Coordinates of C-alpha atoms (C1' of nucleotides) in Angstrom, one line a residue:
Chain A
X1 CA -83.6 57.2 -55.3
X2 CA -82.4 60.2 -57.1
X3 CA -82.6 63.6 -54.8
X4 CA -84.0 65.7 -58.0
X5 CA -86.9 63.9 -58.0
X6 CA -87.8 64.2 -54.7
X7 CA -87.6 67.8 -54.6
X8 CA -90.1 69.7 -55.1
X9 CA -90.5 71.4 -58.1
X10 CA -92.3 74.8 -58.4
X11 CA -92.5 76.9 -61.4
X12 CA -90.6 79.7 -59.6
X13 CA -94.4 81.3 -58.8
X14 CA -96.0 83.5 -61.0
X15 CA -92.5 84.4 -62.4
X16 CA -91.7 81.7 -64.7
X17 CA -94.6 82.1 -67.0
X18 CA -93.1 85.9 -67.8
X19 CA -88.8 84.8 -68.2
X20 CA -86.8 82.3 -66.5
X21 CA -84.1 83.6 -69.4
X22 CA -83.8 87.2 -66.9
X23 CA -83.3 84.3 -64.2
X24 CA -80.8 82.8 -65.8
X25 CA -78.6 85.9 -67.2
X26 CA -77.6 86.2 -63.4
X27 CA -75.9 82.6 -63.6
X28 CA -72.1 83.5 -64.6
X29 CA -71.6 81.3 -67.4
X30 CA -74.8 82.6 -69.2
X31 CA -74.3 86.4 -68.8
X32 CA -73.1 86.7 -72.3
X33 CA -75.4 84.6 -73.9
X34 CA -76.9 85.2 -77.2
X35 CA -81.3 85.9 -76.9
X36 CA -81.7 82.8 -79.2
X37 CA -79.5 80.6 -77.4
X38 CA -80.2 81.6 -73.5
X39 CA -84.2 80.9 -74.9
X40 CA -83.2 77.5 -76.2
X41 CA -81.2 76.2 -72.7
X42 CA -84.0 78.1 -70.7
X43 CA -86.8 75.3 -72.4
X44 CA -84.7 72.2 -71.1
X45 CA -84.2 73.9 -67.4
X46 CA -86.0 72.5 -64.9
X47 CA -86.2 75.1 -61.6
X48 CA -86.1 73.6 -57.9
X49 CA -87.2 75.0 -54.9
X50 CA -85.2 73.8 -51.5
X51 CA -84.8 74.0 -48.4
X52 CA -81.9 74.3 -46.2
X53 CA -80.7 71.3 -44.6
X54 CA -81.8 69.4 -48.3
X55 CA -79.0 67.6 -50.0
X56 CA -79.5 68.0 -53.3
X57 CA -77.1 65.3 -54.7
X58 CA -74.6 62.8 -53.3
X59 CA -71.4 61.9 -53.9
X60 CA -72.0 58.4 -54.8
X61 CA -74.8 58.7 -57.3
X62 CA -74.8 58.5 -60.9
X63 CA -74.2 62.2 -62.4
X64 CA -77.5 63.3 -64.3
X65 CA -76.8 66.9 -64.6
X66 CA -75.5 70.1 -63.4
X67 CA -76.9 72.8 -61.1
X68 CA -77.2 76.6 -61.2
X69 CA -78.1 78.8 -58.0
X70 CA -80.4 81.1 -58.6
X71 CA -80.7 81.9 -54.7
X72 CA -79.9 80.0 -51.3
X73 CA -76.1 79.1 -50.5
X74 CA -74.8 75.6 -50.8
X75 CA -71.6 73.9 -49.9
X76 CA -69.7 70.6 -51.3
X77 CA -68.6 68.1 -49.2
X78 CA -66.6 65.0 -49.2
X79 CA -66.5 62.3 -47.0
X80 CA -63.4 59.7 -46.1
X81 CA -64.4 56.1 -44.8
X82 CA -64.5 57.0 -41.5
X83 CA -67.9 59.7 -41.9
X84 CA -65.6 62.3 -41.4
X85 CA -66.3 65.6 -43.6
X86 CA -64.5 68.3 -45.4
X87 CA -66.2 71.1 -47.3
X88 CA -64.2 71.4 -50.5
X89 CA -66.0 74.5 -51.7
X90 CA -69.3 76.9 -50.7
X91 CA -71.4 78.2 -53.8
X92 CA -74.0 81.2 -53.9
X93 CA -76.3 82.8 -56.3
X94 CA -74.7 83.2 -60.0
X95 CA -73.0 80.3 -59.4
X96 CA -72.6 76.4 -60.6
X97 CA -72.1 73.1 -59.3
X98 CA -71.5 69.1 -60.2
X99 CA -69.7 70.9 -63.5
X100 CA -66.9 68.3 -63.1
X101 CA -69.3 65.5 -64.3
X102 CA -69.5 67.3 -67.8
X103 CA -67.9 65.2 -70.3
X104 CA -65.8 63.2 -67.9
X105 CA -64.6 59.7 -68.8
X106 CA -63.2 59.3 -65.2
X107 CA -66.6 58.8 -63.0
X108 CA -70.4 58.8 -63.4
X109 CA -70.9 59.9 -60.1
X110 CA -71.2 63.2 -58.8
X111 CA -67.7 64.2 -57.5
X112 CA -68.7 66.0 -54.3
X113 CA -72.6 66.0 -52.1
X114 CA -74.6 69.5 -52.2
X115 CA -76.5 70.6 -49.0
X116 CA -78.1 73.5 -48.8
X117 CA -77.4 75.8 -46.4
X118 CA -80.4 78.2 -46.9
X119 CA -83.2 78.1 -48.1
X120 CA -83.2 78.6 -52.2
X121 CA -84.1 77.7 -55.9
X122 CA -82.2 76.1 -58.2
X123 CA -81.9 75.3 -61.9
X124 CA -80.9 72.3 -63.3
X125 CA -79.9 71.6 -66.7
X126 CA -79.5 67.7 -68.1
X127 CA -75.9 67.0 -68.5
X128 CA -76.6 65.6 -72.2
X129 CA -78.1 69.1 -72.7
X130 CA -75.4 71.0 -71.5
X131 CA -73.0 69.1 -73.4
X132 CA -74.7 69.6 -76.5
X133 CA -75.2 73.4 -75.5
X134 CA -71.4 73.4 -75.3
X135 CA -70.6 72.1 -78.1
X136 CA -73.2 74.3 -80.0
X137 CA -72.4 77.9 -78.6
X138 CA -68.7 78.9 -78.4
X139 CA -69.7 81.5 -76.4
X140 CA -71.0 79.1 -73.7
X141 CA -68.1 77.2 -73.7
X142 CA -66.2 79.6 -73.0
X143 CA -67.8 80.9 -70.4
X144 CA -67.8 77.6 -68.8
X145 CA -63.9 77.5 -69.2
X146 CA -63.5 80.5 -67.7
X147 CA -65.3 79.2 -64.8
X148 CA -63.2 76.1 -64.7
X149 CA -60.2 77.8 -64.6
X150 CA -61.4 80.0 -61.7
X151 CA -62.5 77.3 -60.0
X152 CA -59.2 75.5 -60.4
X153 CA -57.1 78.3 -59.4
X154 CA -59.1 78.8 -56.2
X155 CA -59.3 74.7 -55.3
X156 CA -55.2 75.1 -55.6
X157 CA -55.0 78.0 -53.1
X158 CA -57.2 76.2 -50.2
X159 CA -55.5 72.6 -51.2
X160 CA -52.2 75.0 -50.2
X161 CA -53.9 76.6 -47.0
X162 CA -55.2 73.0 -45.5
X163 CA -51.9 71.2 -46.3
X164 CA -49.6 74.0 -45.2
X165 CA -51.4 76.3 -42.6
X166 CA -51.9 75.5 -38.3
X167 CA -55.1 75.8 -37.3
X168 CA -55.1 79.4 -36.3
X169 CA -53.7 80.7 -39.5
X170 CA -56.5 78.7 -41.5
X171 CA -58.8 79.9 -39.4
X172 CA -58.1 83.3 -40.1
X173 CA -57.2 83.1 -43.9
X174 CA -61.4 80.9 -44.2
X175 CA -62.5 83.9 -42.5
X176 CA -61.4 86.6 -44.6
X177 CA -61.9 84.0 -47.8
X178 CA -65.6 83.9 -47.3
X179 CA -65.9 87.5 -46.0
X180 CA -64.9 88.3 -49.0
X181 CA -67.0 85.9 -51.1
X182 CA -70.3 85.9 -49.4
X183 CA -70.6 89.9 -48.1
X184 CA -74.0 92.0 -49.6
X185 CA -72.9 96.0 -50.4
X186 CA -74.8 96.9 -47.3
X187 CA -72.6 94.8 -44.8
X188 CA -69.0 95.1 -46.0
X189 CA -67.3 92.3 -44.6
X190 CA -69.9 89.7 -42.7
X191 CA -70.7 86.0 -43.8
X192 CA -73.8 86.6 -45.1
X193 CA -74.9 82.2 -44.8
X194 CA -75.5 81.1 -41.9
X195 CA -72.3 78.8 -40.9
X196 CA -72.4 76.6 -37.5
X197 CA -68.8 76.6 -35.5
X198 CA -69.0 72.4 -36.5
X199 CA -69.5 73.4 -39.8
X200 CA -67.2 76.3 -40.3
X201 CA -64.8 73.4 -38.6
X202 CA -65.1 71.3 -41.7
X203 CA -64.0 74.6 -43.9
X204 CA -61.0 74.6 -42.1
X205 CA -60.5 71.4 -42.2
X206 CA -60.1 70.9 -38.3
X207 CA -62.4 70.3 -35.1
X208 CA -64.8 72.2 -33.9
X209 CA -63.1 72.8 -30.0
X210 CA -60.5 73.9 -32.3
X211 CA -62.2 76.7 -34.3
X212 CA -64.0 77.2 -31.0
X213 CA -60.7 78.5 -29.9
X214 CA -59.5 80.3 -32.2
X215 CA -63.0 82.7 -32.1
X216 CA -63.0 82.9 -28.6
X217 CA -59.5 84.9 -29.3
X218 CA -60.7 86.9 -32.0
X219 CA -64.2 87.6 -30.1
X220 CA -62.1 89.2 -27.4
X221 CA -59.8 91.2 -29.7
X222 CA -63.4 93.1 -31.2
X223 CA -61.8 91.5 -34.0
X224 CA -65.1 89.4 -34.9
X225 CA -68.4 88.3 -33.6
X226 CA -71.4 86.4 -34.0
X227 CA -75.0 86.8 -34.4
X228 CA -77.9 84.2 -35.4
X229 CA -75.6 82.2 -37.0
X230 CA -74.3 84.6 -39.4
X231 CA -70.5 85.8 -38.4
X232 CA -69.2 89.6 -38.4
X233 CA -66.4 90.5 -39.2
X234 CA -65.4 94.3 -37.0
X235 CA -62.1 95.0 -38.3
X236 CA -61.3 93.2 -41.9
X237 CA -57.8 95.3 -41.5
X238 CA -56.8 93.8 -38.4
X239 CA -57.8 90.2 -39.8
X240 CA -55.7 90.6 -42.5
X241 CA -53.0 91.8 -40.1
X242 CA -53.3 89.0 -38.3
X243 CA -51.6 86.8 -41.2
X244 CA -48.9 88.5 -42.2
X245 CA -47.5 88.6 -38.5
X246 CA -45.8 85.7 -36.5
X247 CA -48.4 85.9 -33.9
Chain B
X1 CA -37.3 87.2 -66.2
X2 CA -39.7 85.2 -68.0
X3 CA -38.2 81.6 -67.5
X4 CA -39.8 81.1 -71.0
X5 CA -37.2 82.8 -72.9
X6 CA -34.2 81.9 -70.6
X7 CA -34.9 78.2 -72.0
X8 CA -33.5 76.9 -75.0
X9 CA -36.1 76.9 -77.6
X10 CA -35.0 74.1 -79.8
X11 CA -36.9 72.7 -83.3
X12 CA -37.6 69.1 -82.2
X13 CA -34.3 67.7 -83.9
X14 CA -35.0 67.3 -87.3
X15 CA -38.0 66.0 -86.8
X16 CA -39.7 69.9 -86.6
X17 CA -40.1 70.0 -90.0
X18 CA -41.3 67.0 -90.6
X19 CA -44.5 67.2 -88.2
X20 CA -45.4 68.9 -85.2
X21 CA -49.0 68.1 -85.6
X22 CA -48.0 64.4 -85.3
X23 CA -46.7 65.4 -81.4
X24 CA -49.3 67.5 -81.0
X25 CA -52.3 64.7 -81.3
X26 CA -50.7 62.8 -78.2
X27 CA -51.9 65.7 -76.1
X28 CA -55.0 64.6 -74.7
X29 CA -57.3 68.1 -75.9
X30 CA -56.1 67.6 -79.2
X31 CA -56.5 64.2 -80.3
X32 CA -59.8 64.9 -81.7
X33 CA -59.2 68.2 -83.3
X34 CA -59.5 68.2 -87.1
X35 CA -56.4 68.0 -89.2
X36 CA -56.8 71.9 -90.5
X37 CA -57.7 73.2 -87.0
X38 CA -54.6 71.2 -85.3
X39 CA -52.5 72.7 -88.0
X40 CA -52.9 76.4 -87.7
X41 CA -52.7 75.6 -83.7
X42 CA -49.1 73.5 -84.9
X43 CA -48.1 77.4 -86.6
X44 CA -48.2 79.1 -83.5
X45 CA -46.8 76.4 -81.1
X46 CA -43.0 77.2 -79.5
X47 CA -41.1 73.6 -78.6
X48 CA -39.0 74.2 -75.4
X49 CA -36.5 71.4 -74.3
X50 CA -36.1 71.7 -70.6
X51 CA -33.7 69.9 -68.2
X52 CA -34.6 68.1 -65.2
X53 CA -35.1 70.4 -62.2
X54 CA -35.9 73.8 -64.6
X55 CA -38.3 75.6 -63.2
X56 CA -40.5 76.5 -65.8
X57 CA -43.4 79.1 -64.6
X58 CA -43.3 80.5 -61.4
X59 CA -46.3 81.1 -59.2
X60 CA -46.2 84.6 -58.7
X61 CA -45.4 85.4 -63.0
X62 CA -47.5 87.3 -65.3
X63 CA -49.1 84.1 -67.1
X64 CA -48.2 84.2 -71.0
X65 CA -49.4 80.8 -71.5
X66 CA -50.3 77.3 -71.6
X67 CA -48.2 74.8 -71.7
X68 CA -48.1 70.8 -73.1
X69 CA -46.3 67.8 -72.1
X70 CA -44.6 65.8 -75.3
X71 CA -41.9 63.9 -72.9
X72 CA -40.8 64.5 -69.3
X73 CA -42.7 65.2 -65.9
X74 CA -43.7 68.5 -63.8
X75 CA -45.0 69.1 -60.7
X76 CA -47.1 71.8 -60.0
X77 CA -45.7 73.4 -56.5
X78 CA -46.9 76.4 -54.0
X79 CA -45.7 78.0 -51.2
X80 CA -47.2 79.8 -48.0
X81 CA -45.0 82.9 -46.9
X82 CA -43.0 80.9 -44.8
X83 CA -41.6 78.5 -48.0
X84 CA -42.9 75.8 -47.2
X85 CA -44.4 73.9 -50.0
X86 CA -46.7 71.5 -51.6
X87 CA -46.9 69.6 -54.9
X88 CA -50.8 70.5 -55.8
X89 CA -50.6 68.1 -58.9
X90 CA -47.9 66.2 -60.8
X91 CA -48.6 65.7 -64.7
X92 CA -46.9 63.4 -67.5
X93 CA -46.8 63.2 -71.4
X94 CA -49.8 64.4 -72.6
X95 CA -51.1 66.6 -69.9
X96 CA -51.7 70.4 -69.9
X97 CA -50.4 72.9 -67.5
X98 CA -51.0 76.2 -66.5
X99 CA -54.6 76.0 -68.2
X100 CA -56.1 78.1 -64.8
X101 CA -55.0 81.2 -66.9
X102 CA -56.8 81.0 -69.4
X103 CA -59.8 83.5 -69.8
X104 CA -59.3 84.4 -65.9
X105 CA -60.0 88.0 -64.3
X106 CA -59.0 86.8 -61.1
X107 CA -55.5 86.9 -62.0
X108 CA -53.3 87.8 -64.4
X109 CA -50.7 85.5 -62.5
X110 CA -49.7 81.5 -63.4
X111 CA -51.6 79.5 -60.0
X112 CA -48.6 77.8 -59.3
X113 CA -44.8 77.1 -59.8
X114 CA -44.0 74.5 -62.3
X115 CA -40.8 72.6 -62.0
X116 CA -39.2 69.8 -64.6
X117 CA -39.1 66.3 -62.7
X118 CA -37.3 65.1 -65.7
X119 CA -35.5 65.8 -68.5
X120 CA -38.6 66.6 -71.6
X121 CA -39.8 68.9 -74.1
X122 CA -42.8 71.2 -73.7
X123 CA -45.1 72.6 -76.2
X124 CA -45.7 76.5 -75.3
X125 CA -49.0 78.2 -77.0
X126 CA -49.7 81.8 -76.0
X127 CA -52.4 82.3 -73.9
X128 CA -54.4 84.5 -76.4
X129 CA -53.7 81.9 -79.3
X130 CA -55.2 79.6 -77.1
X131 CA -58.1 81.2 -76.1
X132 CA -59.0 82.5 -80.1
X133 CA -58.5 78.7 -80.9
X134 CA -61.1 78.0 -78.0
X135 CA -63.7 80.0 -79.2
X136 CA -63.2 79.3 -83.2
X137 CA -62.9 75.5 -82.8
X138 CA -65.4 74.1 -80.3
X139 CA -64.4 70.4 -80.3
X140 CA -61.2 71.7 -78.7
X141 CA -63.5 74.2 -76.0
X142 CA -65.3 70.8 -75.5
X143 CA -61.9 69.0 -74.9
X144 CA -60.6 71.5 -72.4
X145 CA -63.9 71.6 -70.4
X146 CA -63.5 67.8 -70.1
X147 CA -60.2 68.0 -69.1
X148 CA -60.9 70.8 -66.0
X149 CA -63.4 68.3 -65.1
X150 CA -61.0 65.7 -64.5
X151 CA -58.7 68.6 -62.9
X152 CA -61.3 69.5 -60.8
X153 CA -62.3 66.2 -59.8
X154 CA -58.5 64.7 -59.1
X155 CA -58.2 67.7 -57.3
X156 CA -61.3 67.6 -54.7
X157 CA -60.4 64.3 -54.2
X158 CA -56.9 65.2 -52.7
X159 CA -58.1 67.9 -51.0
X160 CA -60.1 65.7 -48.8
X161 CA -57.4 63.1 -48.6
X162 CA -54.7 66.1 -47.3
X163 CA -57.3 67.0 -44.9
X164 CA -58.9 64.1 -43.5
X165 CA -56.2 61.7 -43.2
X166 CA -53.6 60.9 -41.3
X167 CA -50.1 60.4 -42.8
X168 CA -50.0 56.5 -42.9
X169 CA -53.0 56.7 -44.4
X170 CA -52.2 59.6 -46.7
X171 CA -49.0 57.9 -47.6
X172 CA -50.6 54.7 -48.9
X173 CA -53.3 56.8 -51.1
X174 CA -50.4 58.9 -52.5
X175 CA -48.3 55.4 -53.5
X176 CA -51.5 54.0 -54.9
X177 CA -52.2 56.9 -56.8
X178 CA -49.0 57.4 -57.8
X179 CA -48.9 54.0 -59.0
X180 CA -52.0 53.7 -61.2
X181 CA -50.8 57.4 -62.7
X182 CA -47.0 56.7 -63.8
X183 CA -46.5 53.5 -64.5
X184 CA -45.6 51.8 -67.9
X185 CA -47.0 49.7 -69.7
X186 CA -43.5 47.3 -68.9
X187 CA -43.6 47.9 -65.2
X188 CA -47.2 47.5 -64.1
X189 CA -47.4 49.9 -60.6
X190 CA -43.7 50.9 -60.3
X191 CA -43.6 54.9 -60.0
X192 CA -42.0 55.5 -63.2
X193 CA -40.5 59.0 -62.2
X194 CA -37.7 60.1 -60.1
X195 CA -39.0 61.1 -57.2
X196 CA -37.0 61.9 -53.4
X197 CA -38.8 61.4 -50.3
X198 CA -38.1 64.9 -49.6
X199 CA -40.3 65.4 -53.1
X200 CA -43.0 62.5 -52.3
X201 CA -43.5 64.2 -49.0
X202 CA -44.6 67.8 -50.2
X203 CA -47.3 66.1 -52.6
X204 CA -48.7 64.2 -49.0
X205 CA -48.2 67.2 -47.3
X206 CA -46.1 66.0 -44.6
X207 CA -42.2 66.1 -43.7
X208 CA -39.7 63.5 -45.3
X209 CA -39.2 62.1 -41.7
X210 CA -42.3 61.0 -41.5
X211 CA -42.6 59.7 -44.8
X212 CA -39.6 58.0 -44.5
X213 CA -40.7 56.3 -41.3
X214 CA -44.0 54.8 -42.9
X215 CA -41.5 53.4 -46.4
X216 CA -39.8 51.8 -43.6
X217 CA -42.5 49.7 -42.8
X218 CA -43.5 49.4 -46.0
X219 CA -39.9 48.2 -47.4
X220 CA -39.8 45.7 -44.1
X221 CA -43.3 44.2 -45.2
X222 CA -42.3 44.0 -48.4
X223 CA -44.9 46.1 -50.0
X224 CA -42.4 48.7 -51.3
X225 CA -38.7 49.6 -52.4
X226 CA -37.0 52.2 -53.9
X227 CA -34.1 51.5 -56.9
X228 CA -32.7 54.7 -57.9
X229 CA -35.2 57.3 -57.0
X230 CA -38.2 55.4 -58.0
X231 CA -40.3 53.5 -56.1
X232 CA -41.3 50.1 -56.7
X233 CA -44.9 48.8 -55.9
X234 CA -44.2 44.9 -55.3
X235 CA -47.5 44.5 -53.9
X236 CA -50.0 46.5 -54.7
X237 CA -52.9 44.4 -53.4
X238 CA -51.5 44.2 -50.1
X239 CA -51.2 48.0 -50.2
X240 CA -54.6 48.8 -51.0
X241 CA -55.4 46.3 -48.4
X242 CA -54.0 48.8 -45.6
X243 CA -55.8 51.2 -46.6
X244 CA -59.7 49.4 -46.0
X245 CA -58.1 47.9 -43.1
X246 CA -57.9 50.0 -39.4
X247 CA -53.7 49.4 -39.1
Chain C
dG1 C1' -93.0 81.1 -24.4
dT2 C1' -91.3 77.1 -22.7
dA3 C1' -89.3 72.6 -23.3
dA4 C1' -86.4 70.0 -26.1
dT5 C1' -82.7 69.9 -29.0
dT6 C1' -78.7 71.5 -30.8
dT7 C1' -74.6 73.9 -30.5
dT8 C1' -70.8 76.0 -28.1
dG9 C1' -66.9 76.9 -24.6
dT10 C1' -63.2 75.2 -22.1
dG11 C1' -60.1 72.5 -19.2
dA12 C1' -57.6 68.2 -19.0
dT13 C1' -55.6 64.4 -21.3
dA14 C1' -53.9 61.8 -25.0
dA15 C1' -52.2 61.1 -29.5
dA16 C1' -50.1 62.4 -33.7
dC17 C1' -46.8 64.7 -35.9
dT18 C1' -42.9 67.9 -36.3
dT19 C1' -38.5 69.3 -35.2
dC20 C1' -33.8 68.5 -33.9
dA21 C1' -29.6 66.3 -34.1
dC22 C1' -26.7 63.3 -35.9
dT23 C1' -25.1 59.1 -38.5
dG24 C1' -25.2 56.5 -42.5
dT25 C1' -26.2 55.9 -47.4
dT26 C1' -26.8 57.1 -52.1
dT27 C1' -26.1 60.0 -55.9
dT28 C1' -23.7 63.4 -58.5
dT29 C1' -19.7 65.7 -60.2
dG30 C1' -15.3 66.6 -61.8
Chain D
dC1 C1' -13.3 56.5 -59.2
dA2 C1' -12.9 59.4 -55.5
dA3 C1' -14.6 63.4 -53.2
dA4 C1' -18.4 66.3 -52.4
dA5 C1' -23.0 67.0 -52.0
dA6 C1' -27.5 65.6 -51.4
dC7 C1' -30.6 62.6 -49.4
dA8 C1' -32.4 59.2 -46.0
dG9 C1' -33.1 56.8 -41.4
dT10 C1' -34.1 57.1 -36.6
dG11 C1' -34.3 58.1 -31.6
dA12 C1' -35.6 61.7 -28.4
dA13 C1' -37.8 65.9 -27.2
dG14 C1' -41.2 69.3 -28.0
dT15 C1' -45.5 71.2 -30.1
dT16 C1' -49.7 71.1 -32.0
dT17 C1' -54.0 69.4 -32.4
dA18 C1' -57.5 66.0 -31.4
dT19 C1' -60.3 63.8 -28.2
dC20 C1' -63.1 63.5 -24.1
dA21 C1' -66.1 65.3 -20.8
dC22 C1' -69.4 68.2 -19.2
dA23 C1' -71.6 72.7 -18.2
dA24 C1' -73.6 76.7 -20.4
dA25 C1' -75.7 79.0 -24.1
dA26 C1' -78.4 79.5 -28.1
dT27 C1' -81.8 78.0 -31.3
dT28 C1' -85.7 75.4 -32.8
dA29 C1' -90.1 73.3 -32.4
dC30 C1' -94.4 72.8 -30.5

DNA sequence: GTAATTTTGTGATAAACTTCACTGTTTTTG
DNA sequence: CAAAAACAGTGAAGTTTATCACAAAATTAC
C-alpha cells in the first residue's frame, strides 16, 4: 500500500557504515546543524534508493513523513478530476519535499505526488521525528522556516506566471526558471534533468503541441536546443530578452 | 516611502494599555505561546489602523516585517509587467502576512502587494524581532512552520485549480472556497467580505466579464446573489454539486 | 542493432476566452 | 438626495489556445 515500503531500501553501499551525517549536511535545512544533533536525526533516517519513473508518494495517502534528496531530481504534481496534471514544483539534491504535512491540522495526506525523474537516493525522516526534531533544535527550525518561506515566495511567482502569462511568455520565463535552478558549474545554463516536451508541458501549465511550438521558434532562433532529453540553453541573454519585449 | 509610516499608528483606543497580549493570542502562531514569551513579543509590537483600500506593503519594497490581522481583510496581489494582476491569497483576523521574508536570502523584497479589503487594524513586528523570537521561543518556530504548511498547501492547491480548470469551473471552486473561508458564524456560507467582481475575478484569474457571465447563471438558478458587495451562497449543496458534475 | 514503443512536429479545425463597445445599475460623495 | 463615479451585464468580434489527426523522429528494450 504505502510506496516507502515498496522501495527498496539500500544502506547507501559501503558508505553508510562510515557517515550518513556528511550525507545529510548537503540537505539545506541541516547545513548548520549542531554534531550532536545531525548524529541524533541521522539514527531515525532511513535512506532509499529509486529509480526514475518511481513515484515515491501520492497525493491521496496518508502523510507518514518527509523526504530529503540526496541525489536524483523529482517533481510534484497535482492532478484535477479529469487526470489532467500540473507540476507545481521540481526538487533536486539539497533539497526537501511533503514538508507541508509537518504539523498540519488541515490534511493527513500528502499535498502533492513525487516521481522521480532520475534515477537517485533519498532520505526519509518520520514526520513524528521531525516534529520532535523541530521542536528540540531552534536551529532546525529555523532552517526549516527559512525554507518555507522560500518556498512560498517562489510558489507565488509561478501561481502569478500560470494565471497571468500566454503560453509563449510562460514558456520562456519555465525555461530560464529551471536553467537557472537545475544548471552544474560546467554547463552554464542547460536543464541538467531530463524533461520530456509532455512533461515540460505540465510545467507550463499548457499542451504539449503548444510547447512543441513555441521550441520549434526558439530552435530556429539558435536560441535553444535539445539533446537526449536534456534541454540547452545557447544564448541565456537572448532568452531573457525575449521577455522584456512585446514580441 | 515605506507605507508603514505613512499609516496612522494608533494605541488600540484605550484599550492599549490595558492588554495587547489579549489581541495578540487570537493570532493563530501565538495562541500557544507562553504568557512571558507573548509578552516581550506584545513590547515590540506597532498597532496600525488601516482604512479600506490602503495598500499596506508593496511587492517590489524592502521587507521590514511581518504583519498580523486583529480585524479587517487583505488580499495579497501581483502583477506581471503589463499590470495585470492576481490575488495569490486573501487572509482574515488572525492570519499572518508577509511571513515569506522572514529569514530569506532570496530577497530582501515583501513577495507581494498587500491591500486592505476592509477597514481593520494590523499588528506590525519587525522582521528581526520576529526572527530572534523564532529562534529563542520554539513553540512559536513550531507554530509558524505549521502555519507555511497550511500556506503551502492552500497554495498548491490553487495553483492547480488556476491551471487546470476552466473558468466555470474555477469560478465554482473560488465561491466554494470563498465560502467555507469567510463566513460567520451567523451567516453559514455567505462571503462575509466586500468583494467586486472586478476583485473576485483577479483571485480566479480571469476577466470580470467572464466572471460576471457565470454569476449570471448562478443568480438565475438560484445558487448565488450578491447584496451589497457580498456574495450570498443560498445553496451551497447545489454548488458543489456543479462542480462533480460535467455542466 | 533492430523492432517496438514512446515522443515529437505541424497543419487544420474547434472551442474557450478575451476584448471591445456600450448601456444600465449600484455605490459613493459632497 | 442628487450628481458623479465606479461597477456590472451582455452581444459581437477577434484571438489564443486546445484538440484532433497523422507522419516523422527519437528512445528504449530485447
Amino acid at each position: 500500500m504505502n510506496p516507502v515500503h515498496a522501495l527498496e531500501e539500500q544502506p547507501l553501499g559501503r558508505v553508510r557504515a562510515l557517515k550518513i551525517e556528511d550525507f545529510l549536511r548537503r540537505i539545506v535545512i541541516f547545513k548548520d546543524l549542531s554534531e550532536k544533533s545531525l548524529r541524533l536525526i541521522a539514527n531515525r533516517i532511513q535512506t532509499l534508493t529509486v529509480k526514475k519513473g518511481t513515484q515515491v508518494i501520492c497525493e491521496d495517502e496518508a502523510a507518514k513523513g518527509v523526504f530529503f534528496i540526496h541525489s536524483g531530481a523529482v517533481k510534484l504534481t497535482k492532478q484535477d478530476e479529469s487526470g489532467n496534471e500540473i507540476i507545481v514544483c521540481m526538487k533536486q539534491k539539497g533539497d526537501v519535499f511533503a514538508e507541508a504535512c509537518l504539523f498540519s491540522k488541515t490534511s493527513l495526506m500528502y499535498p502533492a505526488t513525487a516521481t522521480m525523474l532520475q534515477d537517485g537516493q533519498l532520505f526519509f525522516l518520520d514526520k513524528m521525528e521531525l516534529e520532535k526534531g523541530l521542536h528540540e533544535y531552534p536551529e532546525l527550525a529555523v532552517q526549516m522556516i527559512q525554507y518555507m518561506s522560500d518556498s512560498l515566495r517562489e510558489m507565488t511567482s509561478t501561481l502569478r506566471d500560470v494565471a497571468l502569462l500566454d503560453v509563449y511568455a510562460k514558456t520562456v520565463k519555465t525555461l530560464e526558471r529551471l536553467g537557472n535552478k537545475f544548471n552544474t558549474s560546467t554547463s552554464r545554463w542547460n536543464i541538467e534533468i531530463p524533461l520530456t516536451i509532455q512533461e515540460f508541458a505540465t510545467v507550463v501549465g499548457t499542451t504539449r503541441e503548444s510547447v512543441s511550438r513555441v521550441f520549434s521558434k526558439l530552435k530556429k532562433e539558435g536560441i535553444i536546443d535539445m539533446k537526449s532529453r536534456k534541454i540547452i540553453i545557447l544564448d541565456m541573454c537572448r532568452l531573457c530578452a525575449l521577455m522584456n519585449t512585446s514580441y
